[in-house]
Short mmCIF file of C-alpha atoms in Angstrom, two decimals:
data_model
loop_
_atom_site.label_atom_id
_atom_site.label_comp_id
_atom_site.label_asym_id
_atom_site.label_seq_id
_atom_site.Cartn_x
_atom_site.Cartn_y
_atom_site.Cartn_z
CA MET N 1 0.10 -0.05 -0.32
CA SER N 2 1.56 3.52 -1.04
CA LEU N 3 2.23 6.09 1.43
CA GLU N 4 -0.43 8.03 -0.03
CA LEU N 5 -3.03 5.67 0.77
CA LYS N 6 -2.55 4.86 4.37
CA ARG N 7 -2.76 8.43 4.41
CA ILE N 8 -5.86 7.81 2.72
CA LEU N 9 -7.19 5.58 4.39
CA TYR N 10 -6.01 7.50 7.62
CA ASN N 11 -8.15 10.43 6.78
CA ILE N 12 -11.06 8.55 6.20
CA SER N 13 -10.92 6.64 9.13
CA ALA N 14 -10.19 10.00 11.30
CA LEU N 15 -13.74 11.58 9.18
CA ALA N 16 -15.65 8.76 10.84
CA ASP N 17 -13.93 9.17 15.07
CA LEU N 18 -14.79 12.47 13.85
CA GLY N 19 -19.13 11.88 13.83
CA GLN N 20 -18.60 9.63 16.29
CA GLU N 21 -17.56 11.94 18.73
CA VAL N 22 -20.23 14.90 17.34
CA THR N 23 -23.30 12.12 17.69
CA SER N 24 -22.08 11.29 21.15
CA LYS N 25 -24.19 11.58 23.98
CA LYS N 26 -21.41 12.82 25.48
CA ASN N 27 -21.94 16.79 27.48
CA PHE N 28 -21.13 18.77 25.11
CA ASN N 29 -18.07 20.15 26.84
CA GLU N 30 -16.20 16.87 26.44
CA LYS N 31 -18.01 16.99 23.09
CA ILE N 32 -16.04 19.66 21.82
CA ARG N 33 -12.92 18.45 24.14
CA SER N 34 -12.86 15.00 21.25
CA VAL N 35 -13.90 16.87 18.50
CA LEU N 36 -10.63 19.73 18.72
CA TYR N 37 -8.40 16.62 19.83
CA VAL N 38 -9.10 14.44 16.53
CA ILE N 39 -8.56 17.44 14.51
CA MET N 40 -5.30 17.58 16.04
CA GLY N 41 -4.91 13.52 15.73
CA THR N 42 -5.20 14.17 12.38
CA PHE N 43 -3.04 16.93 11.16
CA LEU N 44 -0.63 16.30 13.78
CA ALA N 45 -0.69 19.64 15.47
CA VAL N 46 0.60 19.80 18.67
CA LYS N 47 -1.58 22.55 19.97
CA GLY N 48 -4.74 23.49 18.50
CA ALA N 49 -8.10 25.89 19.45
CA ILE N 50 -12.01 26.14 19.53
CA PHE N 51 -13.08 29.20 19.97
CA SER N 52 -17.35 29.82 19.70
CA TYR N 53 -18.42 33.68 18.71
CA GLU N 54 -20.13 36.74 21.29
CA LYS N 55 -22.56 37.55 18.29
CA ASP N 56 -22.98 40.86 21.12
CA LYS N 57 -19.23 41.36 22.24
CA LYS N 58 -18.30 40.73 18.82
CA GLU N 59 -15.34 38.59 20.83
CA ILE N 60 -14.22 34.63 20.16
CA VAL N 61 -13.04 32.80 23.12
CA PRO N 62 -12.10 29.64 23.02
CA ILE N 63 -14.31 27.31 24.51
CA VAL N 64 -11.86 24.63 24.39
CA MET N 65 -7.75 24.76 24.04
CA LYS N 66 -5.16 22.55 24.27
CA GLY N 67 -1.29 22.68 23.66
CA PHE N 68 -1.49 26.82 23.81
CA ASP N 69 0.41 28.18 27.12
CA SER N 70 -1.69 30.76 29.72
CA ALA N 71 -0.55 33.48 28.11
CA PHE N 72 -2.76 32.37 24.67
CA PRO N 73 -5.54 35.48 25.09
CA SER N 74 -8.72 34.43 26.91
CA ARG N 75 -10.98 36.07 24.68
CA LEU N 76 -9.89 37.90 20.77
CA THR N 77 -11.76 40.88 18.96
CA ILE N 78 -13.03 40.20 15.35
CA ASP N 79 -13.53 42.21 12.91
CA LEU N 80 -16.42 41.68 10.84
CA ALA N 81 -16.19 43.24 7.91
CA HIS N 82 -12.32 41.16 7.58
CA ILE N 83 -13.89 37.32 8.70
CA GLU N 84 -17.33 38.35 6.29
CA SER N 85 -14.59 38.55 3.75
CA MET N 86 -12.60 35.61 4.31
CA LYS N 87 -14.78 32.62 2.62
CA LYS N 88 -16.86 30.14 4.67
CA ASN N 89 -15.06 27.50 6.30
CA GLU N 90 -12.16 27.92 4.73
CA ALA N 91 -8.47 27.30 6.36
CA TYR N 92 -6.13 29.62 6.10
CA ARG N 93 -2.82 29.96 6.60
CA LEU N 94 -1.22 32.67 8.79
CA ALA N 95 2.25 32.27 8.71
CA GLU N 96 5.02 30.67 5.44
CA ASP N 97 7.71 29.74 6.54
CA GLY N 98 7.76 31.53 10.19
CA ASN N 99 7.15 34.56 8.84
CA PRO N 100 3.45 35.18 9.73
CA VAL N 101 1.74 36.74 7.11
CA ALA N 102 -1.66 38.55 8.08
CA SER N 103 -2.48 41.18 7.89
CA ASP N 104 -5.86 41.62 10.65
CA LEU N 105 -4.82 42.71 14.28
CA LEU N 106 -7.16 38.95 15.50
CA LEU N 107 -5.06 36.88 13.18
CA SER N 108 -1.93 38.19 13.84
CA GLN N 109 -2.23 38.41 17.93
CA LEU N 110 -3.20 34.23 16.91
CA SER N 111 0.11 34.16 14.42
CA HIS N 112 2.06 35.44 17.41
CA ALA N 113 0.19 33.38 20.28
CA GLY N 114 1.46 30.56 17.51
CA VAL N 115 -1.51 30.10 15.17
CA GLU N 116 -0.46 28.92 12.37
CA ILE N 117 -3.95 27.16 10.16
CA PHE N 118 -7.47 29.48 11.30
CA VAL N 119 -10.68 28.65 10.13
CA PRO N 120 -13.57 30.66 10.68
CA LEU N 121 -16.83 28.50 11.33
CA TRP N 122 -19.98 29.56 10.05
CA THR N 123 -23.24 28.22 9.49
CA ARG N 124 -25.60 29.53 6.22
CA ASP N 125 -24.84 33.42 6.94
CA GLU N 126 -24.23 32.95 11.07
CA LEU N 127 -20.25 33.25 11.95
CA ILE N 128 -20.38 30.40 14.99
CA GLY N 129 -16.24 30.35 15.65
CA ALA N 130 -13.45 29.29 14.61
CA LEU N 131 -10.73 26.95 14.54
CA ALA N 132 -7.33 27.68 15.01
CA LEU N 133 -4.61 25.21 14.30
CA SER N 134 -0.77 25.32 15.21
CA SER N 135 2.05 24.66 12.26
CA LYS N 136 2.30 20.41 12.63
CA PHE N 137 4.37 18.08 15.03
CA THR N 138 6.65 16.83 11.72
CA ALA N 139 7.77 20.33 10.55
CA GLU N 140 5.75 19.53 6.85
CA PRO N 141 3.81 21.66 6.09
CA TYR N 142 0.01 21.34 5.41
CA SER N 143 -0.69 19.53 2.48
CA THR N 144 -3.75 21.18 -0.07
CA GLU N 145 -5.59 18.08 1.09
CA ASP N 146 -4.92 19.28 4.50
CA PHE N 147 -7.20 22.34 3.46
CA GLU N 148 -9.80 20.16 1.51
CA LEU N 149 -10.57 17.51 4.87
CA LEU N 150 -10.36 21.09 6.99
CA LYS N 151 -13.21 22.12 5.54
CA VAL N 152 -15.60 19.36 5.31
CA ILE N 153 -14.29 19.18 9.38
CA ALA N 154 -14.91 22.46 9.79
CA ASN N 155 -18.66 22.02 7.79
CA GLN N 156 -19.43 19.46 10.62
CA ILE N 157 -17.89 21.35 14.01
CA ALA N 158 -19.53 24.71 12.50
CA ILE N 159 -22.98 22.78 12.98
CA THR N 160 -22.19 21.25 16.61
CA LEU N 161 -21.19 24.27 18.27
CA HIS N 162 -24.49 26.06 15.74
CA ASN N 163 -26.56 23.29 17.98
CA HIS N 164 -25.62 23.92 21.35
CA THR N 165 -25.83 27.23 20.44
CA LEU N 166 -29.39 27.13 20.48
CA PHE N 167 -29.76 24.87 22.45
CA MET N 168 -28.04 27.17 25.24
CA ASP N 169 -30.41 30.35 24.04
CA LEU N 170 -33.60 27.63 24.86
CA SER N 171 -32.38 27.07 27.77
CA ALA N 172 -31.30 31.14 28.45
CA GLN N 173 -35.01 32.27 27.46
CA LEU N 174 -36.15 28.61 30.03
CA GLU N 175 -34.67 30.30 33.05
CA GLU N 176 -35.51 33.80 32.16
CA ASN N 177 -39.39 33.34 32.05
CA GLN N 178 -38.76 30.96 35.12
CA LYS N 179 -37.40 34.32 36.84
CA LEU N 180 -40.40 36.26 35.23
CA TYR N 181 -42.45 32.81 36.37
CA GLN N 182 -41.96 33.53 39.87
CA GLU N 183 -41.33 36.88 40.11
CA MET N 184 -45.13 37.45 38.97
CA ARG N 185 -45.65 34.41 41.56
CA LEU N 186 -44.40 36.83 43.69
CA ILE N 187 -46.23 39.93 43.17
CA TYR N 188 -49.84 37.91 42.80
CA HIS N 189 -48.79 36.75 46.92
CA ASP N 190 -48.64 40.30 48.07
CA THR N 191 -51.09 41.10 46.79
CA ILE N 192 -53.45 38.56 47.56
CA GLN N 193 -52.09 38.99 50.73
CA ALA N 194 -53.33 42.64 50.26
CA PHE N 195 -56.48 41.77 49.99
CA ALA N 196 -56.71 39.23 52.28
CA ALA N 197 -55.14 42.11 55.54
CA ALA N 198 -57.48 44.52 54.17
CA ILE N 199 -60.68 42.50 55.25
CA ASP N 200 -59.33 42.16 58.15
CA ALA N 201 -58.65 45.47 59.07
CA LYS N 202 -62.18 46.56 58.24
CA ASP N 203 -63.33 43.73 61.22
CA VAL N 204 -61.72 44.99 64.09
CA TYR N 205 -63.21 41.50 65.59
CA THR N 206 -61.84 39.36 63.16
CA LYS N 207 -58.14 40.45 63.01
CA ASN N 208 -55.69 38.07 60.90
CA HIS N 209 -58.80 35.74 61.29
CA SER N 210 -57.86 35.26 56.95
CA TYR N 211 -54.56 34.74 57.37
CA ARG N 212 -55.68 31.87 60.81
CA VAL N 213 -57.90 30.87 58.10
CA ALA N 214 -55.21 30.21 55.30
CA LYS N 215 -53.19 28.74 57.98
CA TYR N 216 -55.39 26.38 59.15
CA VAL N 217 -56.47 25.58 55.49
CA VAL N 218 -53.04 24.72 54.89
CA ALA N 219 -52.93 22.13 57.20
CA ILE N 220 -55.64 20.36 56.53
CA ALA N 221 -54.47 19.59 53.46
CA ARG N 222 -51.24 19.24 53.91
CA GLU N 223 -52.62 16.46 56.38
CA LEU N 224 -55.12 15.37 53.19
CA GLY N 225 -51.47 14.66 51.20
CA TRP N 226 -52.93 17.03 48.39
CA ASP N 227 -50.11 18.38 46.36
CA GLU N 228 -48.14 21.36 46.15
CA SER N 229 -50.30 23.08 43.60
CA ASP N 230 -53.56 22.48 45.00
CA ILE N 231 -51.84 23.43 48.82
CA GLU N 232 -51.28 26.80 46.86
CA GLY N 233 -54.35 26.78 45.77
CA ILE N 234 -56.13 26.59 49.40
CA TYR N 235 -54.41 28.52 51.09
CA ILE N 236 -55.29 31.57 48.49
CA ALA N 237 -58.85 30.84 49.01
CA GLY N 238 -58.34 30.62 52.23
CA LEU N 239 -57.02 34.66 52.11
CA LEU N 240 -60.17 35.75 50.16
CA HIS N 241 -62.66 33.59 51.16
CA ASP N 242 -64.01 36.60 52.98
CA VAL N 243 -63.45 39.13 50.69
CA GLY N 244 -67.41 40.08 49.84
CA LYS N 245 -67.12 41.48 53.37
CA ILE N 246 -65.99 44.42 52.17
CA ILE N 247 -68.71 44.99 50.52
CA LEU N 248 -70.69 44.64 54.16
CA ARG N 249 -71.05 47.90 56.65
CA ASP N 250 -68.74 48.60 59.55
CA GLU N 251 -71.61 48.57 62.06
CA LEU N 252 -72.97 45.34 60.75
CA LEU N 253 -69.99 43.34 61.22
CA ASN N 254 -69.29 44.75 64.65
CA LYS N 255 -72.54 44.63 66.09
CA LYS N 256 -72.41 43.47 69.45
CA SER N 257 -76.06 42.68 70.27
CA PRO N 258 -78.36 40.02 68.70
CA LEU N 259 -77.90 40.72 64.83
CA THR N 260 -82.14 41.40 63.36
CA LYS N 261 -83.56 39.02 61.07
CA GLU N 262 -82.51 41.85 57.94
CA GLU N 263 -78.57 42.01 59.49
CA ILE N 264 -78.84 38.20 58.66
CA MET N 265 -79.77 37.61 56.01
CA GLU N 266 -77.33 40.36 54.63
CA ILE N 267 -74.55 38.49 56.47
CA LYS N 268 -74.91 36.05 54.77
CA ARG N 269 -74.48 37.33 51.68
CA HIS N 270 -70.97 37.13 52.21
CA PRO N 271 -69.65 33.95 49.55
CA SER N 272 -71.62 34.66 47.70
CA LEU N 273 -70.01 38.83 47.37
CA SER N 274 -66.91 37.02 47.64
CA TYR N 275 -66.85 34.37 45.10
CA ASN N 276 -68.69 37.81 42.52
CA ILE N 277 -65.18 39.56 43.00
CA ILE N 278 -62.99 37.05 43.11
CA SER N 279 -64.84 34.89 39.49
CA LYS N 280 -63.33 37.63 38.18
CA ILE N 281 -60.12 36.67 37.94
CA LYS N 282 -58.06 34.05 36.48
CA PHE N 283 -56.73 31.77 39.22
CA PRO N 284 -53.74 29.64 37.73
CA TRP N 285 -54.75 27.06 41.22
CA LYS N 286 -57.98 25.37 39.94
CA ASP N 287 -61.72 25.47 42.35
CA VAL N 288 -60.24 28.34 44.68
CA VAL N 289 -63.96 30.80 44.15
CA THR N 290 -65.44 27.38 44.26
CA ILE N 291 -64.21 26.87 47.63
CA VAL N 292 -64.63 30.58 48.34
CA ARG N 293 -68.25 30.48 47.53
CA HIS N 294 -69.02 27.38 49.52
CA HIS N 295 -67.09 27.69 52.64
CA HIS N 296 -70.63 28.32 54.74
CA GLU N 297 -72.55 25.34 52.90
CA ARG N 298 -73.53 21.77 55.11
CA PRO N 299 -73.07 18.57 54.42
CA ASP N 300 -76.64 18.50 55.86
CA GLY N 301 -77.89 20.60 53.24
CA SER N 302 -78.60 23.75 55.48
CA GLY N 303 -75.73 25.79 54.22
CA TYR N 304 -75.60 29.14 52.29
CA PRO N 305 -75.70 30.42 49.76
CA ASP N 306 -76.77 27.34 47.63
CA ALA N 307 -77.49 25.21 49.83
CA LEU N 308 -75.69 22.02 48.57
CA LYS N 309 -75.05 18.70 50.58
CA GLY N 310 -72.03 16.38 51.16
CA GLU N 311 -71.62 15.08 48.16
CA GLU N 312 -72.15 17.99 45.98
CA LEU N 313 -68.98 19.30 47.99
CA SER N 314 -65.88 19.84 47.40
CA ASP N 315 -63.06 18.48 50.09
CA GLY N 316 -61.28 22.31 49.70
CA ALA N 317 -65.07 23.61 50.51
CA LYS N 318 -65.78 21.08 53.45
CA ILE N 319 -61.45 21.96 54.43
CA LEU N 320 -62.40 25.87 54.81
CA THR N 321 -65.40 24.93 56.22
CA LEU N 322 -63.87 23.98 59.53
CA ALA N 323 -61.53 25.85 59.19
CA ASP N 324 -63.37 29.30 59.71
CA ALA N 325 -65.49 27.73 62.30
CA PHE N 326 -62.03 26.46 64.29
CA ASP N 327 -61.73 30.18 63.96
CA ALA N 328 -64.64 31.44 65.03
CA MET N 329 -65.41 29.46 68.02
CA THR N 330 -61.39 30.21 69.01
CA THR N 331 -60.48 34.14 69.26
CA ASP N 332 -63.44 36.84 70.56
CA ARG N 333 -66.40 37.80 68.74
CA PRO N 334 -68.27 40.95 69.43
CA TYR N 335 -71.01 38.69 71.11
CA ARG N 336 -69.45 36.13 72.83
CA SER N 337 -65.77 35.57 74.53
CA LYS N 338 -64.00 33.18 72.11
CA LEU N 339 -64.25 29.16 73.22
CA ASP N 340 -60.50 27.69 75.00
CA LEU N 341 -58.99 24.52 72.52
CA LYS N 342 -61.40 22.24 74.72
CA SER N 343 -64.54 22.92 73.89
CA ALA N 344 -63.60 23.85 70.63
CA ILE N 345 -62.27 20.42 69.53
CA GLU N 346 -65.54 19.04 71.73
CA GLU N 347 -67.95 22.41 69.64
CA LEU N 348 -66.39 20.86 66.52
CA ARG N 349 -66.79 17.01 67.30
CA ASN N 350 -70.57 17.96 68.60
CA CYS N 351 -71.47 19.21 65.01
CA LEU N 352 -69.59 16.06 62.98
CA GLY N 353 -72.18 15.20 59.81
CA THR N 354 -74.57 18.19 60.43
CA GLN N 355 -72.16 20.76 59.65
CA PHE N 356 -68.78 19.91 59.40
CA ASP N 357 -67.03 16.09 57.05
CA PRO N 358 -66.10 13.76 59.05
CA LYS N 359 -62.68 12.73 56.84
CA ILE N 360 -61.24 16.30 57.07
CA MET N 361 -62.29 16.95 61.72
CA GLY N 362 -59.42 13.37 61.19
CA ALA N 363 -56.89 14.68 59.18
CA PHE N 364 -58.36 18.77 61.99
CA CYS N 365 -56.85 16.10 64.49
CA ARG N 366 -54.58 14.46 62.95
CA VAL N 367 -52.70 17.72 62.03
CA LEU N 368 -53.20 19.37 66.32
CA GLU N 369 -52.24 16.81 67.33
CA LYS N 370 -48.43 16.09 65.60
CA GLU N 371 -48.28 19.31 65.95
CA ILE N 372 -49.23 19.36 69.81
CA LYS N 373 -46.28 16.32 70.18
CA GLY N 374 -44.09 19.29 67.67
CA GLU N 375 -43.33 15.49 65.11
CA LEU N 376 -44.06 19.16 61.97
CA PRO N 377 -40.92 21.38 61.72
CA GLU N 378 -43.32 24.34 61.16
CA PRO N 379 -46.08 24.02 62.89
CA ASN N 380 -49.68 25.88 60.90
CA ILE N 381 -51.67 25.84 64.02
CA LEU N 382 -49.88 26.12 66.94
CA PRO N 383 -48.65 29.17 66.93
CA HIS N 384 -51.82 31.56 66.28
CA LEU N 385 -53.72 29.53 69.24
CA ASP N 386 -54.18 31.74 72.09
CA ASP N 387 -55.19 29.24 74.73
CA ASN N 388 -53.28 27.79 77.52
CA PHE N 389 -54.11 24.32 77.46
CA ASP N 390 -52.96 20.58 78.46
CA PRO N 391 -51.76 19.61 76.19
CA SER N 392 -51.55 16.11 77.64
CA ILE N 393 -55.74 16.47 78.10
CA ILE N 394 -55.61 18.23 74.34
CA THR N 395 -53.41 14.69 72.99
CA SER N 396 -55.99 12.69 75.07
CA LEU N 397 -59.08 14.53 73.41
CA LEU N 398 -57.96 14.18 70.30
CA GLU N 399 -57.03 10.04 70.39
CA ALA N 400 -60.54 9.65 71.47
CA THR N 401 -61.63 11.72 68.39
CA ILE N 402 -59.29 10.44 65.74
CA LYS N 403 -59.72 6.22 67.50
CA GLU N 404 -64.39 7.17 66.73
CA LEU N 405 -63.71 8.33 63.37
CA SER N 406 -61.81 5.80 61.33
CA VAL N 407 -64.54 3.11 63.40
CA MET E 1 -6.97 1.81 31.99
CA VAL E 2 -3.79 2.57 32.31
CA VAL E 3 -0.92 0.28 34.09
CA SER E 4 2.27 1.30 34.52
CA LYS E 5 5.67 0.95 37.53
CA SER E 6 8.91 2.08 37.52
CA LEU E 7 11.89 0.78 37.37
CA GLU E 8 14.84 3.61 38.99
CA ASP E 9 14.46 6.30 35.89
CA VAL E 10 12.60 4.50 33.70
CA ALA E 11 8.90 4.37 33.57
CA VAL E 12 7.22 1.66 32.00
CA ILE E 13 3.06 2.37 30.76
CA TYR E 14 0.96 -0.09 29.35
CA PRO E 15 -2.69 1.61 28.03
CA GLN E 16 -4.90 -0.91 28.37
CA GLY E 17 -7.74 -1.30 25.94
CA TYR E 18 -8.61 1.36 23.31
CA LEU E 19 -6.17 4.24 23.42
CA ASN E 20 -8.90 7.12 22.42
CA ASN E 21 -10.30 10.65 25.03
CA LEU E 22 -11.15 8.26 28.44
CA VAL E 23 -8.07 6.22 27.83
CA GLY E 24 -5.80 8.96 26.04
CA GLU E 25 -6.44 11.16 28.93
CA SER E 26 -5.43 9.02 31.84
CA LEU E 27 -2.27 7.85 29.68
CA GLU E 28 -1.18 11.74 29.27
CA LYS E 29 -1.70 12.33 33.44
CA GLU E 30 0.46 9.13 33.98
CA CYS E 31 3.13 10.80 31.59
CA ASN E 32 2.96 13.76 33.19
CA ALA E 33 3.27 12.68 36.34
CA CYS E 34 6.12 10.47 36.25
CA ILE E 35 7.83 13.32 34.26
CA GLY E 36 6.37 15.82 37.61
CA LYS E 37 9.12 12.87 39.69
CA GLY E 38 12.03 13.59 37.39
CA ILE E 39 10.78 10.24 35.66
CA LYS E 40 12.06 11.29 31.85
CA LYS E 41 12.71 8.37 30.30
CA ILE E 42 9.60 6.03 29.69
CA VAL E 43 8.79 3.25 27.89
CA LEU E 44 4.63 3.04 25.78
CA ASP E 45 3.86 -0.45 25.81
CA PHE E 46 1.24 -1.07 23.06
CA SER E 47 1.21 -5.28 23.97
CA LYS E 48 -2.48 -4.59 26.02
CA THR E 49 -3.06 -1.88 23.54
CA LYS E 50 -6.49 -2.94 21.19
CA PHE E 51 -6.22 -0.06 18.80
CA ILE E 52 -5.41 3.54 18.32
CA ASN E 53 -7.48 6.32 16.19
CA SER E 54 -7.17 10.17 15.96
CA ILE E 55 -7.82 10.95 19.15
CA GLY E 56 -4.98 9.04 20.79
CA ILE E 57 -2.44 9.82 17.99
CA SER E 58 -3.08 13.02 19.12
CA ILE E 59 -2.85 12.21 23.10
CA LEU E 60 0.68 10.16 21.27
CA LEU E 61 1.73 14.10 20.18
CA SER E 62 1.66 16.14 23.97
CA ILE E 63 3.18 13.74 25.33
CA ILE E 64 6.18 13.60 22.94
CA GLU E 65 5.42 17.23 23.23
CA LYS E 66 6.08 17.53 26.68
CA LEU E 67 9.08 14.90 27.21
CA LYS E 68 10.99 17.00 23.89
CA LYS E 69 10.76 20.09 26.10
CA HIS E 70 11.67 18.31 28.92
CA ASN E 71 14.74 16.27 27.21
CA GLY E 72 13.42 13.02 28.04
CA ILE E 73 13.40 10.12 25.89
CA LEU E 74 10.14 7.91 24.85
CA CYS E 75 10.14 4.87 23.85
CA PHE E 76 7.58 2.36 21.47
CA THR E 77 7.84 -1.56 22.47
CA SER E 78 5.46 -4.11 21.45
CA LEU E 79 4.11 -2.38 18.36
CA ASN E 80 1.72 -4.65 16.01
CA LYS E 81 2.02 -3.72 12.78
CA MET E 82 -1.32 -1.87 12.43
CA HIS E 83 0.28 0.98 14.91
CA GLU E 84 3.38 -0.05 13.43
CA GLU E 85 2.10 1.36 10.06
CA ILE E 86 0.89 4.15 11.25
CA PHE E 87 2.85 5.41 13.37
CA GLU E 88 5.22 5.25 10.62
CA MET E 89 2.85 6.58 8.58
CA LEU E 90 2.52 9.70 10.30
CA GLY E 91 5.76 10.35 11.01
CA ILE E 92 5.71 9.65 14.81
CA THR E 93 7.60 7.45 14.93
CA LYS E 94 10.75 9.53 13.73
CA TYR E 95 10.40 11.21 17.36
CA ALA E 96 11.16 8.33 19.58
CA LEU E 97 12.65 4.61 19.63
CA VAL E 98 10.85 2.05 19.16
CA PHE E 99 11.68 -1.82 20.34
CA ARG E 100 10.28 -5.06 20.43
CA ASN E 101 9.65 -5.56 23.91
CA GLU E 102 9.86 -4.05 27.43
CA ASP E 103 13.46 -5.76 27.43
CA GLU E 104 14.54 -4.44 24.67
CA ALA E 105 13.62 -1.34 25.54
CA LEU E 106 14.94 -1.37 29.22
CA LYS E 107 17.81 -3.13 27.92
CA HIS E 108 18.75 0.14 26.20
CA PHE E 109 18.33 1.87 29.46
CA ARG E 110 20.54 -0.42 30.90
CA VAL E 111 18.00 -1.97 33.53
CA ALA E 112 18.78 -4.61 35.88
CA VAL E 113 14.89 -6.84 34.87
CA LYS E 114 14.02 -8.17 38.18
CA GLU E 115 12.35 -11.67 36.77
#
């Protein structure tokens, strides 16, 4: 076999190596390093670098290099007009017999750093990077065949680099979108919190009621194994459930003497008022508006505004009903003082099946018991209870209730 | 991937299997470690090397360059026909001493072989 033929065979196998590396499942950095090794091995270059082009800065930056010393420039400004005047993906010799032939600043910088061959890498009309190689290890000049082969290889790496750039652009876009979404979400939460604060401020006796109810519903929903998105939804429902009270007169909400029949009717409008207000909002969570509308419904069908029965009510509505009632019981109201924790739990128990759902009650008791025993890292109920209860009494009451409910 | 032993001021390194990037890079690391320890006579024994691709060639070039800078000597031993042809065609053999096997290389360095 002639030397020339052997050389051709070697080049073919090098192209096969290149194809294998380009299509491998390695990560981009490993892939592009392997690609550089293949090229250096093919042309017997002792030094080599692959650059990517940073369009906004008009600079090329080495993404992989081998053999060059640490003084090799970390970024190089390019003269786009000059690069555009060069043929795409074609190799240029920067030095002839050791003498630089480059007139351009970039090319003479590279030549000075030991680059002999420079290939601008393009995909269609887009400059994507560059390839630089030193002289050959054997000191032989690059042959015409080498130049031909370099062109084929340059096309291949240009595509690889281009694909990577596209991917990186997409990733950056995705990251930006996620950041925006998080920011929007925070703004959204802040707005809703502000709304809830406005509701709570209107009714002096129920200060922070919405905030506490929101915490309680989260505790119960989590105990029931809800996913985080649904938990976020019911938290929002908790914050907004009384928003309709904004429309009601202050004197009515803060009245100490017993309410007249008309006044009761007026107050009972608040769930549907809340619903009317928030149904204009397109929430990213499901059921927020219906949960709010139904927070005064009862499993026995005697609630309002729609007098729905147990099976027609969602778990979310039932959770909010119980949490709302529990907070009402454990805080002072204009017409009565608050109940202690033990009495409140007994009251909930007495109304099981009629006003409250047993499944929700079970979850409420379990989570309260866990909080008392210190089993939850972030308790949602205990920190808001203003009551000097005896933990052992409450725990046994909760245990008895849980047992009763499980029969 | 790469097995080596040092005998006085000579290191013998056996690249295993396919001399592509993974093995190639550990081979280069091993050689650099030897040079770092002051061992400048390196024998690369290819008896356990099945295949050398263009990546392997570029790694060998780096090793030769590095040894050249440190006035070291590189030997190739146990080259099979295919390896020898590639090395010769590429002109690499001009930059290394080629011996039939490890013992001959060690004899050249006058190292007593303890067996």
